[in-house]
């Protein structure tokens, strides 16, 4: 009897103690991304975040690009199966700005966290629409000129190459070696270097401006008139050409360094990089290409927790460094640019400190405008008119004008 009494007393004490304990169910956030490098980073960031908030679990799902955005479109329309957080690549961002926007404006969160200006302005603009910030960028995306120093040495080309005119003239020195200075340059990259774009800050389509026409003519002239570039083969054949040294330079953003390392490992130690040649002395020596922003959907089950993870992953120095180590994406977070970890020597690039170059030109990265009709422009120009212009069946003026007129008609609806 005494034993039974003791047991009952112990149970009563335990129950009394438990009354003051609150059991909180973990918050499970679902995050979608379309690329393995981002997924790898987010999974590590999620593990690290548990040390700060053990109640939050982030389930990172990697979904193929087109499947992800088709699925996201439907889920946002129906409110069924919507992720809390999602990576939105810049090329499709405009798709989600039409009608009732289902992404959460982050302005108040940024203001409360005192991080309104934490990300480089040129990159934050990419995910801003009508004054509202909808995404936090992954990368600074400064464009530089990667070059094969061994080919330059063989051809007697000196660096740095200061102007694009010099770049063309240097390209002619490669003719006898049966090499090209570069694949045909990307029109959009060079247009942004000249501080132009397909849309202006007010959302007007200006892709057929005199500046755009002149830039496109120059791009085609490098191939057709000067014969120092060529349209590269597609797919694996392109990287075969790179490995074989067919191109002395490649024009690409920070993330392109990773592409070169992954796809042309045999060329290790033969590469260096410099700022872009300029259009005229004193001009802008970089551009921008690509971009992905982490966004929060209006259906997020716990927006405050979702923001805390966004802030941790995208706006802290420690994760800016972690992302660079895992993905080669130089951070858009200004406060991380002086980190020694971002300025280490790169053996693949002849022990050059690429991060120091990215940080230097990154301060001048031009803005890139995104609008609800950017996807339509990319589709109509890229798939319908650019092939006609590129194959000389249509002039640059006519191609840009017809594409712009087609998109303007859609905008008027």
Coordinates of C-alpha atoms in Angstrom, one line a residue:
X1 CA 0.0 0.0 0.0
X2 CA 2.8 2.4 0.9
X3 CA 4.6 1.6 -2.4
X4 CA 1.4 2.4 -4.3
X5 CA 1.1 5.7 -2.4
X6 CA 4.6 6.7 -3.3
X7 CA 4.1 5.9 -7.0
X8 CA 0.9 8.0 -7.0
X9 CA 2.8 10.9 -5.4
X10 CA 5.6 10.7 -7.9
X11 CA 3.1 10.7 -10.8
X12 CA 1.3 13.7 -9.3
X13 CA 4.6 15.6 -9.0
X14 CA 5.5 14.7 -12.7
X15 CA 2.1 15.9 -13.9
X16 CA 2.4 19.1 -12.0
X17 CA 5.9 19.7 -13.5
X18 CA 4.6 19.0 -17.0
X19 CA 1.9 21.6 -16.7
X20 CA 4.4 24.4 -17.2
X21 CA 6.0 22.8 -20.2
X22 CA 4.8 23.7 -23.7
X23 CA 5.4 21.2 -26.5
X24 CA 5.8 23.0 -29.8
X25 CA 5.4 21.1 -33.0
X26 CA 8.2 21.7 -35.4
X27 CA 7.6 24.2 -38.3
X28 CA 8.2 22.4 -41.6
X29 CA 9.1 24.7 -44.4
X30 CA 9.2 23.4 -48.0
X31 CA 11.8 25.0 -50.4
X32 CA 11.9 24.3 -54.1
X33 CA 15.0 24.9 -56.3
X34 CA 15.9 23.9 -59.8
X35 CA 19.7 23.3 -59.6
X36 CA 21.8 20.9 -57.6
X37 CA 24.3 23.5 -56.5
X38 CA 21.6 25.6 -54.8
X39 CA 20.0 22.5 -53.3
X40 CA 23.4 21.5 -51.8
X41 CA 23.8 24.9 -50.3
X42 CA 20.3 25.1 -48.9
X43 CA 20.5 21.7 -47.3
X44 CA 23.7 22.7 -45.5
X45 CA 22.3 26.1 -44.5
X46 CA 19.2 24.3 -43.1
X47 CA 21.3 22.1 -41.0
X48 CA 23.2 25.1 -39.6
X49 CA 19.9 27.0 -39.1
X50 CA 18.8 24.3 -36.7
X51 CA 21.4 25.5 -34.2
X52 CA 19.6 28.8 -34.2
X53 CA 16.1 27.6 -34.3
X54 CA 15.7 23.9 -33.7
X55 CA 11.9 24.1 -34.2
X56 CA 12.4 24.8 -38.0
X57 CA 12.8 22.0 -40.5
X58 CA 13.5 23.0 -44.1
X59 CA 12.7 20.3 -46.7
X60 CA 14.7 21.2 -49.8
X61 CA 13.3 19.7 -53.0
X62 CA 15.3 19.8 -56.3
X63 CA 12.9 19.9 -59.3
X64 CA 13.8 20.1 -63.0
X65 CA 13.7 23.7 -64.3
X66 CA 10.6 23.7 -66.5
X67 CA 8.8 21.2 -64.3
X68 CA 9.3 23.4 -61.3
X69 CA 7.9 26.6 -62.8
X70 CA 4.9 24.8 -64.5
X71 CA 4.2 23.2 -61.1
X72 CA 4.6 26.5 -59.3
X73 CA 2.3 28.3 -61.7
X74 CA -0.5 25.8 -61.1
X75 CA 0.0 25.6 -57.3
X76 CA 0.0 29.3 -56.9
X77 CA -3.3 29.5 -58.9
X78 CA -5.0 26.8 -56.9
X79 CA -3.4 27.2 -53.5
X80 CA -2.7 23.5 -53.4
X81 CA 0.8 22.0 -52.8
X82 CA 2.5 25.4 -52.7
X83 CA 6.0 25.6 -51.3
X84 CA 6.9 28.1 -48.5
X85 CA 10.0 29.3 -50.3
X86 CA 11.1 28.9 -53.9
X87 CA 14.0 29.8 -56.1
X88 CA 12.8 31.9 -59.0
X89 CA 15.3 32.2 -61.9
X90 CA 15.4 35.7 -63.4
X91 CA 14.2 34.6 -66.8
X92 CA 10.8 33.4 -65.5
X93 CA 10.4 35.9 -62.7
X94 CA 8.1 38.1 -64.8
X95 CA 5.6 35.2 -65.1
X96 CA 4.7 35.6 -61.5
X97 CA 4.2 39.4 -61.6
X98 CA 0.9 39.3 -63.6
X99 CA -2.5 39.7 -61.9
X100 CA -2.7 38.9 -58.2
X101 CA 0.9 38.4 -57.2
X102 CA 1.3 35.4 -55.0
X103 CA 4.8 36.3 -53.8
X104 CA 5.4 38.1 -50.5
X105 CA 6.9 41.6 -50.6
X106 CA 10.0 41.6 -48.4
X107 CA 10.3 45.4 -47.9
X108 CA 9.1 45.4 -44.3
X109 CA 11.2 42.4 -43.3
X110 CA 14.3 44.0 -44.9
X111 CA 13.5 47.3 -43.1
X112 CA 13.0 45.7 -39.7
X113 CA 16.2 43.7 -40.1
X114 CA 18.1 46.9 -41.3
X115 CA 19.1 45.1 -44.5
X116 CA 17.3 47.1 -47.1
X117 CA 20.7 48.0 -48.8
X118 CA 22.5 44.8 -47.9
X119 CA 22.5 43.4 -51.5
X120 CA 24.2 45.3 -54.3
X121 CA 21.6 47.6 -55.9
X122 CA 22.2 46.3 -59.4
X123 CA 21.1 42.8 -58.3
X124 CA 18.3 43.8 -56.0
X125 CA 16.6 45.7 -58.9
X126 CA 16.3 42.4 -60.7
X127 CA 13.8 41.2 -58.1
X128 CA 12.0 44.5 -57.5
X129 CA 8.7 45.4 -59.2
X130 CA 6.8 48.6 -58.6
X131 CA 8.9 49.3 -55.6
X132 CA 8.3 46.0 -54.0
X133 CA 11.2 43.5 -53.4
X134 CA 10.1 39.9 -54.0
X135 CA 13.3 38.0 -54.0
X136 CA 16.8 37.8 -52.5
X137 CA 19.5 37.2 -55.1
X138 CA 22.0 34.3 -54.8
X139 CA 24.9 35.8 -56.9
X140 CA 26.5 39.1 -57.9
X141 CA 26.9 37.8 -61.4
X142 CA 29.7 40.2 -62.5
X143 CA 30.8 39.3 -66.1
X144 CA 34.5 39.1 -66.8
X145 CA 36.8 37.9 -69.6
X146 CA 38.3 34.5 -69.0
X147 CA 41.3 33.9 -71.2
X148 CA 43.8 31.2 -72.0
X149 CA 47.2 32.8 -71.2
X150 CA 49.1 30.0 -73.0
X151 CA 47.2 30.7 -76.3
X152 CA 47.8 34.5 -75.8
X153 CA 51.5 33.8 -75.3
X154 CA 51.7 31.7 -78.5
X155 CA 49.9 34.5 -80.5
X156 CA 51.8 37.4 -78.9
X157 CA 48.7 38.9 -77.3
X158 CA 49.3 41.1 -74.3
X159 CA 47.1 41.7 -71.3
X160 CA 45.0 43.3 -70.1
X161 CA 43.0 43.9 -73.3
X162 CA 41.6 47.4 -72.7
X163 CA 39.0 47.9 -75.4
X164 CA 36.8 45.7 -77.5
X165 CA 38.5 47.1 -80.6
X166 CA 41.8 45.8 -79.3
X167 CA 40.1 42.5 -78.6
X168 CA 39.0 42.2 -82.2
X169 CA 42.5 43.1 -83.4
X170 CA 44.0 40.5 -81.1
X171 CA 41.5 38.0 -82.5
X172 CA 43.0 38.5 -86.0
X173 CA 46.4 37.3 -84.6
X174 CA 44.8 33.9 -83.9
X175 CA 43.8 33.2 -87.6
X176 CA 47.1 31.5 -88.4
X177 CA 46.6 29.3 -85.4
X178 CA 43.1 28.3 -86.6
X179 CA 41.5 29.6 -83.4
X180 CA 38.9 32.2 -82.5
X181 CA 39.1 34.9 -79.9
X182 CA 35.7 33.8 -78.6
X183 CA 32.4 32.3 -79.4
X184 CA 30.0 34.9 -80.8
X185 CA 29.4 37.3 -77.8
X186 CA 26.0 37.3 -76.1
X187 CA 24.0 40.4 -77.2
X188 CA 22.3 41.0 -73.8
X189 CA 25.6 41.0 -71.9
X190 CA 27.1 43.6 -74.1
X191 CA 24.0 45.7 -74.2
X192 CA 23.9 45.8 -70.4
X193 CA 27.6 46.7 -70.3
X194 CA 26.6 49.8 -72.3
X195 CA 23.9 50.5 -69.7
X196 CA 21.1 49.5 -72.0
X197 CA 18.5 46.7 -71.5
X198 CA 15.4 45.3 -73.2
X199 CA 13.1 47.3 -70.8
X200 CA 13.6 50.6 -69.1
X201 CA 13.0 51.4 -65.4
X202 CA 9.4 52.3 -66.1
X203 CA 8.7 48.9 -67.7
X204 CA 8.7 50.2 -71.3
X205 CA 10.0 47.9 -74.0
X206 CA 13.1 49.5 -75.5
X207 CA 14.7 46.5 -77.2
X208 CA 14.6 48.2 -80.6
X209 CA 16.5 51.3 -79.4
X210 CA 19.3 52.7 -81.5
X211 CA 21.8 51.5 -78.8
X212 CA 20.4 47.9 -79.0
X213 CA 20.5 47.9 -82.8
X214 CA 24.1 49.2 -82.9
X215 CA 25.2 46.7 -80.3
X216 CA 23.6 43.7 -82.1
X217 CA 25.3 44.8 -85.4
X218 CA 28.6 44.9 -83.6
X219 CA 28.1 41.4 -82.2
X220 CA 27.3 40.0 -85.7
X221 CA 30.2 41.9 -87.2
X222 CA 32.7 40.1 -85.0
X223 CA 31.7 36.9 -86.8
X224 CA 30.8 38.0 -90.3
X225 CA 33.1 41.0 -91.0
X226 CA 36.1 40.5 -88.7
X227 CA 35.8 36.7 -88.6
X228 CA 37.3 36.5 -85.1
X229 CA 34.3 34.7 -83.5
X230 CA 32.0 31.9 -84.5
X231 CA 28.7 30.5 -83.5
X232 CA 29.8 27.7 -81.2
X233 CA 28.6 24.1 -81.4
X234 CA 25.9 23.2 -78.9
X235 CA 25.8 20.8 -76.0
X236 CA 28.9 18.6 -75.2
X237 CA 30.5 19.6 -78.5
X238 CA 31.0 23.1 -77.2
X239 CA 33.1 21.9 -74.2
X240 CA 35.1 19.6 -76.4
X241 CA 36.0 22.7 -78.4
X242 CA 36.9 24.6 -75.2
X243 CA 39.1 21.7 -74.1
X244 CA 40.8 21.6 -77.4
X245 CA 41.7 25.3 -77.2
X246 CA 39.5 26.5 -80.0
X247 CA 38.6 29.7 -78.1
X248 CA 41.2 32.0 -76.5
X249 CA 38.6 33.8 -74.4
X250 CA 35.2 33.1 -72.9
X251 CA 32.9 35.9 -71.7
X252 CA 31.0 34.9 -68.6
X253 CA 29.8 35.7 -65.1
X254 CA 31.3 34.6 -61.9
X255 CA 29.4 31.3 -62.0
X256 CA 30.9 30.5 -65.4
X257 CA 34.3 29.8 -63.7
X258 CA 32.6 26.8 -62.2
X259 CA 31.3 25.7 -65.6
X260 CA 34.9 25.9 -67.0
X261 CA 36.3 23.9 -64.1
X262 CA 33.6 21.2 -64.3
X263 CA 33.6 20.8 -68.1
X264 CA 37.2 21.4 -69.1
X265 CA 39.3 20.0 -66.2
X266 CA 42.2 19.2 -68.6
X267 CA 42.7 23.0 -69.0
X268 CA 43.6 23.6 -65.4
X269 CA 46.3 26.1 -64.9
X270 CA 45.9 27.6 -68.4
X271 CA 43.3 30.2 -67.5
X272 CA 43.3 33.7 -66.1
X273 CA 40.6 36.4 -66.0
X274 CA 40.4 40.1 -66.4
X275 CA 37.8 42.9 -66.4
X276 CA 35.8 43.1 -69.6
X277 CA 37.3 45.3 -72.4
X278 CA 35.5 48.6 -72.5
X279 CA 33.6 50.2 -75.4
X280 CA 35.7 53.4 -74.9
X281 CA 38.4 54.3 -72.4
X282 CA 36.9 55.0 -69.0
X283 CA 33.8 53.0 -69.8
X284 CA 32.1 50.3 -67.8
X285 CA 34.4 47.2 -67.5
X286 CA 31.8 44.6 -66.5
X287 CA 28.2 43.5 -67.2
X288 CA 25.8 41.0 -65.7
X289 CA 24.3 37.7 -66.7
X290 CA 21.9 35.4 -65.0
X291 CA 20.4 35.5 -61.5
X292 CA 18.1 33.6 -59.2
X293 CA 16.2 35.0 -56.2
X294 CA 14.8 33.2 -53.2
X295 CA 11.1 34.1 -52.8
X296 CA 8.4 33.5 -50.2
X297 CA 4.9 32.6 -51.3
X298 CA 1.8 34.0 -49.8
X299 CA 0.8 30.5 -48.8
X300 CA 3.7 30.0 -46.5
X301 CA 2.5 28.4 -43.3
X302 CA 4.8 30.5 -41.1
X303 CA 6.0 33.7 -42.8
X304 CA 8.1 34.9 -39.9
X305 CA 10.0 31.6 -39.7
X306 CA 10.3 31.5 -43.4
X307 CA 11.8 35.0 -43.4
X308 CA 14.2 34.1 -40.6
X309 CA 15.6 31.3 -42.8
X310 CA 15.7 33.6 -45.8
X311 CA 17.7 36.2 -43.9
X312 CA 20.0 33.5 -42.5
X313 CA 20.7 31.9 -45.9
X314 CA 20.8 34.9 -48.1
X315 CA 21.9 37.8 -45.9
X316 CA 24.6 36.6 -43.5
X317 CA 28.3 36.7 -44.1
X318 CA 28.8 33.1 -43.0
X319 CA 26.4 31.8 -45.6
X320 CA 27.7 34.1 -48.3
X321 CA 31.1 32.4 -47.8
X322 CA 29.6 28.9 -47.6
X323 CA 27.7 29.4 -50.9
X324 CA 30.8 30.6 -52.7
X325 CA 32.8 27.6 -51.5
X326 CA 30.0 25.2 -52.5
X327 CA 28.8 26.8 -55.7
X328 CA 31.4 29.4 -57.0
X329 CA 28.7 32.1 -56.8
X330 CA 30.2 35.3 -55.7
X331 CA 27.8 36.9 -53.1
X332 CA 25.7 40.0 -53.8
X333 CA 25.9 40.7 -50.1
X334 CA 28.1 43.8 -49.9
X335 CA 29.2 43.0 -46.3
X336 CA 30.9 39.8 -47.4
X337 CA 33.1 41.2 -50.2
X338 CA 36.1 41.7 -47.9
X339 CA 36.1 38.2 -46.6
X340 CA 39.5 36.5 -46.9
X341 CA 37.8 33.2 -47.9
X342 CA 36.5 34.9 -51.0
X343 CA 39.9 36.0 -52.1
X344 CA 41.9 32.8 -52.0
X345 CA 44.2 31.8 -54.9
X346 CA 42.5 29.5 -57.5
X347 CA 44.9 26.8 -58.8
X348 CA 42.7 26.2 -61.8
X349 CA 43.0 29.8 -62.8
X350 CA 46.8 30.0 -62.4
X351 CA 46.6 30.8 -58.7
X352 CA 44.8 34.1 -59.5
X353 CA 42.5 35.4 -56.8
X354 CA 39.3 35.5 -58.8
X355 CA 37.3 36.7 -55.9
X356 CA 39.3 39.9 -55.7
X357 CA 38.5 40.5 -59.4
X358 CA 34.8 39.8 -58.9
X359 CA 34.7 42.1 -55.9
X360 CA 36.4 45.0 -57.8
X361 CA 34.2 44.9 -60.9
X362 CA 31.2 43.8 -58.9
X363 CA 30.8 47.2 -57.3
X364 CA 30.0 48.5 -60.8
X365 CA 27.6 45.7 -62.0
X366 CA 24.9 47.4 -64.0
X367 CA 21.2 46.9 -63.1
X368 CA 19.1 44.4 -65.0
X369 CA 15.4 45.2 -65.4
X370 CA 12.7 42.6 -65.0
X371 CA 9.1 43.1 -65.9
X372 CA 5.9 40.9 -66.2
X373 CA 6.7 40.7 -69.9
X374 CA 10.3 39.8 -69.8
X375 CA 9.5 36.1 -70.4
X376 CA 7.5 37.0 -73.4
X377 CA 10.4 39.1 -74.8
X378 CA 12.8 36.2 -74.2
X379 CA 10.5 33.8 -75.9
X380 CA 9.6 35.8 -79.0
X381 CA 13.0 37.3 -79.6
X382 CA 15.0 34.2 -78.7
X383 CA 12.9 31.6 -80.5
X384 CA 11.2 33.5 -83.4
X385 CA 13.4 36.4 -84.5
X386 CA 16.9 35.9 -83.3
X387 CA 17.4 32.8 -85.4
X388 CA 16.3 34.8 -88.5
X389 CA 18.7 37.6 -87.7
X390 CA 21.6 35.3 -86.7
X391 CA 21.2 33.4 -90.0
X392 CA 21.2 36.7 -92.0
X393 CA 17.6 36.2 -93.2
X394 CA 16.6 39.4 -91.5
X395 CA 18.4 42.6 -90.6
X396 CA 19.1 43.4 -86.9
X397 CA 16.8 46.5 -87.3
X398 CA 13.9 44.5 -88.7
X399 CA 14.3 41.6 -86.2
X400 CA 14.4 43.8 -83.1
X401 CA 11.6 46.0 -84.4
X402 CA 9.3 43.1 -85.3
X403 CA 10.0 41.3 -82.0
X404 CA 9.4 44.5 -80.0
X405 CA 6.1 45.2 -81.9
X406 CA 4.9 41.6 -81.1
X407 CA 5.6 42.0 -77.4
X408 CA 4.1 45.6 -77.3
X409 CA 0.8 44.1 -78.7
X410 CA 0.8 41.6 -75.8
X411 CA 1.5 44.4 -73.3
X412 CA -1.4 46.5 -74.6
X413 CA -3.8 43.6 -73.9

